[in-house]
Amino acid sequence: MKGVILAGGKGTRLQPVTAVGSKQLMPIYDKPMVYYPLSILMFAGIRDVLVICRPSEVAVFRGLFGDGRRLGMNIDYAAQDEPRGIPDAFLVGADHIGGDDCALILGDNLFHGSGLPSLLRQSAERMDGCVLFGHQVSDPERYGVAEIDERGRLVSIEEKPSEPRSNLAIPGLYFFDNKVVEIARGLAPSARGELEITDVLRAYLEAGRADLVWLGRGVTWLDTGTHETLLEAGCFVRDVHQRQGARIGCVEEIALYMGFIGPDECYELGAEMGNSPYGRYVMDQARFYDRVRDLLDWRATFLEGA
């Protein structure tokens, strides 16, 4: 499965701070926003990722991750000259996706919770068509909304309904088979002049090939596209670190525990940032992993508790 991070757009809800750069490069506590969606793709076992961003920012994102080899991955970049809706990612990324299935995540979505890594991998493995996720919210009218029947099966999808049929919002994380590129090519723009992700999801639903996975109460989902939610996300990440000693979205640590890199490579990545608390944390995790990996299955423990 290939991964796609959609990090384009103008970030108008965050102006004026986005007037000089991508919102996905803005910090959420101790790291750029884009680290968080990348970490979710890594937890799903994905090592081949395309970052889609504005033409002026390709070099900046490349400077952040390079070609991904240092994380044991392949990371490439593509420019989206104008935001044309979420499904445009499949058209921009068609060559990257090739003949593979793909996971698409929006660059301003943050997920965290116990058991989430295994849930992602299981969802990817059993996918037959597409998998979308549902998360309970108090204001579903702001999102795409999934309606389920008494058996928990997906029966309808509505985009920002005035009278929602459920409180299950659909976050910006989706798994698709390779037919999604063809479906996206056949879409007509909405009244807003954009391609709509709900049209893609409905195409799979009408074919009987859409599965909804409910993210339980133990999973936190934050859309960090406004000033308030950006601040909320930073406080959440800080609080988890201060109370548990864990850093959410630490891609070097995740690469280590996913087996993408070894402890020596992880330590070197941390040492390059050794003057920062983040860099020292990465070095500490590499030392800890190297010390206990033969005692217990710490890899499984980490992945279940992430």
Coordinates of C-alpha atoms in Angstrom, one line a residue:
M1 CA 0.0 0.0 0.0
K2 CA 1.2 3.5 -0.9
G3 CA 0.6 6.5 1.3
V4 CA -0.4 10.1 0.2
I5 CA -0.3 13.1 2.5
L6 CA -2.3 16.0 1.1
A7 CA -0.5 19.1 2.4
G8 CA -1.5 21.6 -0.2
G9 CA -4.1 24.3 0.0
K10 CA -3.8 27.9 1.1
G11 CA -4.6 27.5 4.8
T12 CA -7.0 30.4 4.7
R13 CA -8.5 29.6 8.1
L14 CA -5.1 30.2 9.6
Q15 CA -4.3 33.5 8.0
P16 CA -2.3 35.6 8.4
V17 CA 0.2 33.1 9.7
T18 CA -0.1 31.0 6.5
A19 CA 0.6 34.0 4.3
V20 CA 4.3 33.0 4.3
G21 CA 4.2 29.2 4.4
S22 CA 2.3 26.0 4.5
K23 CA 0.2 25.3 7.6
Q24 CA 1.5 21.7 7.6
L25 CA 4.9 23.1 8.5
M26 CA 3.6 25.1 11.4
P27 CA 4.6 23.6 14.8
I28 CA 2.3 21.5 17.0
Y29 CA 4.2 21.6 20.2
D30 CA 7.6 20.2 19.3
K31 CA 7.4 19.3 15.7
P32 CA 5.9 20.4 12.3
M33 CA 2.3 19.5 11.8
V34 CA 3.1 17.1 8.9
Y35 CA 4.9 14.7 11.3
Y36 CA 1.6 13.6 12.7
P37 CA -0.1 12.4 9.5
L38 CA 3.2 10.8 8.4
S39 CA 3.4 8.9 11.7
I40 CA -0.1 7.5 11.1
L41 CA 0.9 6.1 7.7
M42 CA 4.0 4.6 9.3
F43 CA 1.9 2.9 12.0
A44 CA -0.2 1.4 9.1
G45 CA 3.1 -0.2 7.9
I46 CA 3.4 2.1 4.9
R47 CA 6.9 2.9 3.8
D48 CA 6.3 4.6 0.4
V49 CA 4.8 8.0 0.8
L50 CA 4.0 11.0 -1.5
V51 CA 3.7 14.5 0.0
I52 CA 1.5 16.8 -2.1
C53 CA 2.0 20.5 -1.5
R54 CA 2.2 23.9 -3.2
P55 CA 4.9 24.3 -5.8
S56 CA 6.7 26.9 -3.7
E57 CA 7.0 24.5 -0.8
V58 CA 8.2 21.3 -2.4
A59 CA 11.9 22.2 -1.6
V60 CA 11.0 23.0 2.0
F61 CA 9.3 19.6 2.6
R62 CA 12.1 17.9 0.8
G63 CA 14.5 19.6 3.1
L64 CA 12.6 18.3 6.1
F65 CA 12.5 14.6 5.1
G66 CA 14.8 14.2 2.1
D67 CA 14.0 11.0 0.2
G68 CA 13.0 9.2 3.4
R69 CA 15.9 6.7 3.4
R70 CA 17.1 7.9 6.8
L71 CA 13.7 6.7 8.2
G72 CA 13.9 3.5 6.2
M73 CA 11.3 4.8 3.8
N74 CA 10.8 6.3 0.4
I75 CA 9.3 9.8 0.5
D76 CA 8.6 11.7 -2.7
Y77 CA 6.9 15.0 -3.4
A78 CA 4.5 16.5 -5.9
A79 CA 3.2 20.0 -6.5
Q80 CA -0.5 20.9 -6.6
D81 CA -0.7 24.3 -8.2
E82 CA -4.3 25.0 -7.0
P83 CA -6.5 23.3 -4.4
R84 CA -9.2 21.4 -6.3
G85 CA -10.6 19.2 -3.5
I86 CA -9.4 16.1 -1.7
P87 CA -9.8 13.6 -4.7
D88 CA -7.4 15.7 -6.7
A89 CA -4.7 14.1 -4.6
F90 CA -5.4 10.8 -6.5
L91 CA -4.9 12.6 -9.9
V92 CA -1.7 14.4 -8.8
G93 CA -0.4 11.2 -7.2
A94 CA -1.5 8.7 -9.9
D95 CA 2.0 7.9 -11.0
H96 CA 3.1 7.4 -7.4
I97 CA 0.1 5.1 -6.6
G98 CA 0.7 3.1 -9.8
G99 CA -1.0 -0.3 -9.5
D100 CA -1.1 -0.3 -5.7
D101 CA -3.8 0.4 -3.0
C102 CA -3.3 3.6 -1.2
A103 CA -4.0 5.4 2.0
L104 CA -4.8 9.1 1.9
I105 CA -4.5 11.4 5.0
L106 CA -5.0 15.1 5.2
G107 CA -1.9 17.0 6.4
D108 CA -3.7 18.7 9.3
N109 CA -5.2 15.7 11.0
L110 CA -3.8 14.3 14.2
F111 CA -4.7 10.9 15.6
H112 CA -3.6 9.3 18.9
G113 CA -4.8 6.4 20.9
S114 CA -4.2 3.0 22.5
G115 CA -4.4 0.2 19.9
L116 CA -4.6 2.6 17.0
P117 CA -1.5 1.1 15.1
S118 CA -2.9 -2.4 15.1
L119 CA -6.4 -1.1 14.1
L120 CA -4.9 0.7 11.1
R121 CA -2.9 -2.4 10.0
Q122 CA -5.9 -4.7 10.4
S123 CA -8.1 -2.3 8.5
A124 CA -5.6 -2.1 5.6
E125 CA -5.2 -5.9 5.5
R126 CA -8.9 -6.6 5.3
M127 CA -9.9 -3.8 3.0
D128 CA -12.1 -4.7 0.0
G129 CA -12.7 -1.4 -1.8
C130 CA -12.4 1.3 0.7
V131 CA -12.2 1.8 4.5
L132 CA -13.3 5.1 6.1
F133 CA -13.2 5.8 9.8
G134 CA -15.9 7.2 12.1
H135 CA -15.4 9.3 15.2
Q136 CA -18.0 10.5 17.6
V137 CA -18.2 14.3 17.7
S138 CA -20.6 16.8 19.3
D139 CA -20.9 19.0 16.2
P140 CA -21.3 16.5 13.2
E141 CA -22.8 19.3 11.0
R142 CA -19.2 20.6 10.5
Y143 CA -18.0 17.3 8.8
G144 CA -18.8 14.5 6.5
V145 CA -21.2 12.3 8.4
A146 CA -21.6 8.5 8.3
E147 CA -24.9 6.8 9.0
I148 CA -25.0 3.2 10.1
D149 CA -27.8 0.7 10.5
E150 CA -28.6 -1.5 13.5
R151 CA -25.9 -3.9 12.5
G152 CA -23.2 -1.2 12.3
R153 CA -23.1 -1.3 8.6
L154 CA -22.5 1.9 6.6
V155 CA -25.7 3.0 4.8
S156 CA -25.2 6.7 3.9
I157 CA -22.7 9.5 3.7
E158 CA -23.6 13.2 3.9
E159 CA -21.3 16.2 3.6
K160 CA -21.9 18.8 6.4
P161 CA -25.7 18.1 6.7
S162 CA -27.9 20.6 8.4
E163 CA -29.7 17.8 10.2
P164 CA -27.1 15.0 10.7
R165 CA -28.4 11.4 10.9
S166 CA -25.7 10.5 13.3
N167 CA -22.8 12.0 15.3
L168 CA -20.2 9.9 13.5
A169 CA -17.9 12.3 11.7
I170 CA -15.5 11.0 9.0
P171 CA -11.9 12.1 9.7
G172 CA -9.4 12.9 6.9
L173 CA -8.0 9.3 6.7
Y174 CA -9.0 6.8 4.1
F175 CA -7.8 3.5 2.6
F176 CA -8.7 2.7 -1.0
D177 CA -8.0 0.1 -3.6
N178 CA -6.4 1.1 -6.9
K179 CA -9.8 1.9 -8.5
V180 CA -9.9 5.2 -6.7
V181 CA -7.7 6.8 -9.3
E182 CA -10.2 5.9 -12.0
I183 CA -13.1 7.0 -9.9
A184 CA -11.5 10.4 -9.2
R185 CA -10.9 10.9 -12.9
G186 CA -14.6 10.5 -13.5
L187 CA -15.8 13.0 -11.0
A188 CA -17.5 16.3 -11.9
P189 CA -16.7 19.4 -9.8
S190 CA -19.2 20.5 -7.3
A191 CA -20.9 23.9 -7.2
R192 CA -17.8 25.1 -5.4
G193 CA -15.7 24.1 -8.3
E194 CA -13.9 21.3 -6.4
L195 CA -13.9 17.5 -6.4
E196 CA -15.6 16.1 -3.3
I197 CA -14.3 13.2 -1.3
T198 CA -17.9 12.2 -0.4
D199 CA -18.6 11.5 -4.1
V200 CA -15.7 9.0 -4.1
L201 CA -16.9 7.4 -0.9
R202 CA -20.5 7.1 -2.3
A203 CA -19.2 5.4 -5.4
Y204 CA -17.7 2.7 -3.2
L205 CA -20.8 2.6 -1.0
E206 CA -23.1 2.1 -4.0
A207 CA -20.9 -0.7 -5.2
G208 CA -21.2 -2.4 -1.8
R209 CA -17.4 -2.0 -1.2
A210 CA -17.2 0.6 1.6
D211 CA -16.4 -0.4 5.2
L212 CA -16.7 1.9 8.2
V213 CA -14.3 1.4 11.1
W214 CA -15.4 3.1 14.3
L215 CA -12.6 4.8 16.2
G216 CA -13.4 4.2 19.8
R217 CA -13.4 6.6 22.8
G218 CA -9.8 5.8 23.4
V219 CA -8.7 7.5 20.2
T220 CA -8.3 11.2 19.9
W221 CA -8.8 12.9 16.6
L222 CA -8.0 16.6 16.0
D223 CA -8.4 18.6 12.8
T224 CA -5.8 21.3 13.4
G225 CA -6.9 23.7 10.7
T226 CA -8.0 26.7 12.9
H227 CA -6.2 28.8 15.4
E228 CA -8.2 27.3 18.3
T229 CA -7.7 23.7 17.2
L230 CA -4.0 24.3 16.5
L231 CA -3.6 25.5 20.1
E232 CA -5.7 22.7 21.4
A233 CA -3.5 20.1 19.6
G234 CA -0.3 21.6 20.9
C235 CA -1.6 21.5 24.5
F236 CA -2.8 17.9 24.0
V237 CA 0.6 16.8 22.7
R238 CA 2.4 18.6 25.5
D239 CA 0.1 17.1 28.2
V240 CA 0.7 13.6 26.9
H241 CA 4.4 14.1 27.0
Q242 CA 4.5 15.7 30.4
R243 CA 2.2 13.1 32.0
Q244 CA 3.4 9.9 30.2
G245 CA 6.9 10.8 29.0
A246 CA 5.9 9.9 25.4
R247 CA 6.1 12.1 22.4
I248 CA 3.2 11.8 19.9
G249 CA 4.2 11.7 16.2
C250 CA 7.9 11.1 16.8
V251 CA 8.7 9.6 13.4
E252 CA 12.2 8.5 14.3
E253 CA 11.0 6.5 17.3
I254 CA 8.2 5.0 15.2
A255 CA 10.6 4.0 12.4
L256 CA 12.6 2.2 15.1
Y257 CA 9.8 0.2 16.6
M258 CA 8.2 -0.5 13.1
G259 CA 11.6 -2.1 12.2
F260 CA 12.3 0.5 9.4
I261 CA 15.6 1.4 11.0
G262 CA 17.8 0.1 13.8
P263 CA 18.8 1.7 17.1
D264 CA 22.1 3.0 15.8
E265 CA 20.4 4.8 12.9
C266 CA 17.7 6.2 15.3
Y267 CA 20.4 7.4 17.7
E268 CA 22.2 9.2 14.9
L269 CA 19.0 11.0 13.9
G270 CA 18.5 12.1 17.5
A271 CA 22.2 13.2 17.9
E272 CA 21.8 15.6 15.0
M273 CA 19.1 17.4 17.1
G274 CA 20.9 16.8 20.4
N275 CA 20.6 20.4 21.6
S276 CA 16.9 20.1 21.6
P277 CA 14.7 18.1 24.1
Y278 CA 13.2 16.3 21.0
G279 CA 16.6 15.2 19.9
R280 CA 17.6 14.0 23.3
Y281 CA 14.3 12.1 23.5
V282 CA 15.1 10.3 20.3
M283 CA 18.6 9.3 21.5
D284 CA 17.1 8.1 24.8
Q285 CA 14.5 5.9 23.0
A286 CA 17.3 4.4 20.8
R287 CA 19.3 3.6 23.9
F288 CA 16.3 2.1 25.7
Y289 CA 15.3 0.0 22.7
D290 CA 18.8 -1.4 22.4
R291 CA 18.9 -2.3 26.1
V292 CA 15.5 -4.0 26.4
R293 CA 14.7 -5.5 23.0
D294 CA 16.0 -8.9 24.0
L295 CA 14.2 -9.0 27.3
L296 CA 10.5 -8.5 26.3
D297 CA 8.6 -7.7 23.2
W298 CA 8.9 -4.0 23.7
R299 CA 8.1 -3.4 20.0
A300 CA 4.6 -4.9 20.4
T301 CA 4.1 -3.0 23.7
F302 CA 5.0 0.3 22.1
L303 CA 2.8 -0.2 19.1
E304 CA -0.2 -1.3 21.2
G305 CA 0.1 1.7 23.5
A306 CA 0.8 4.4 20.9

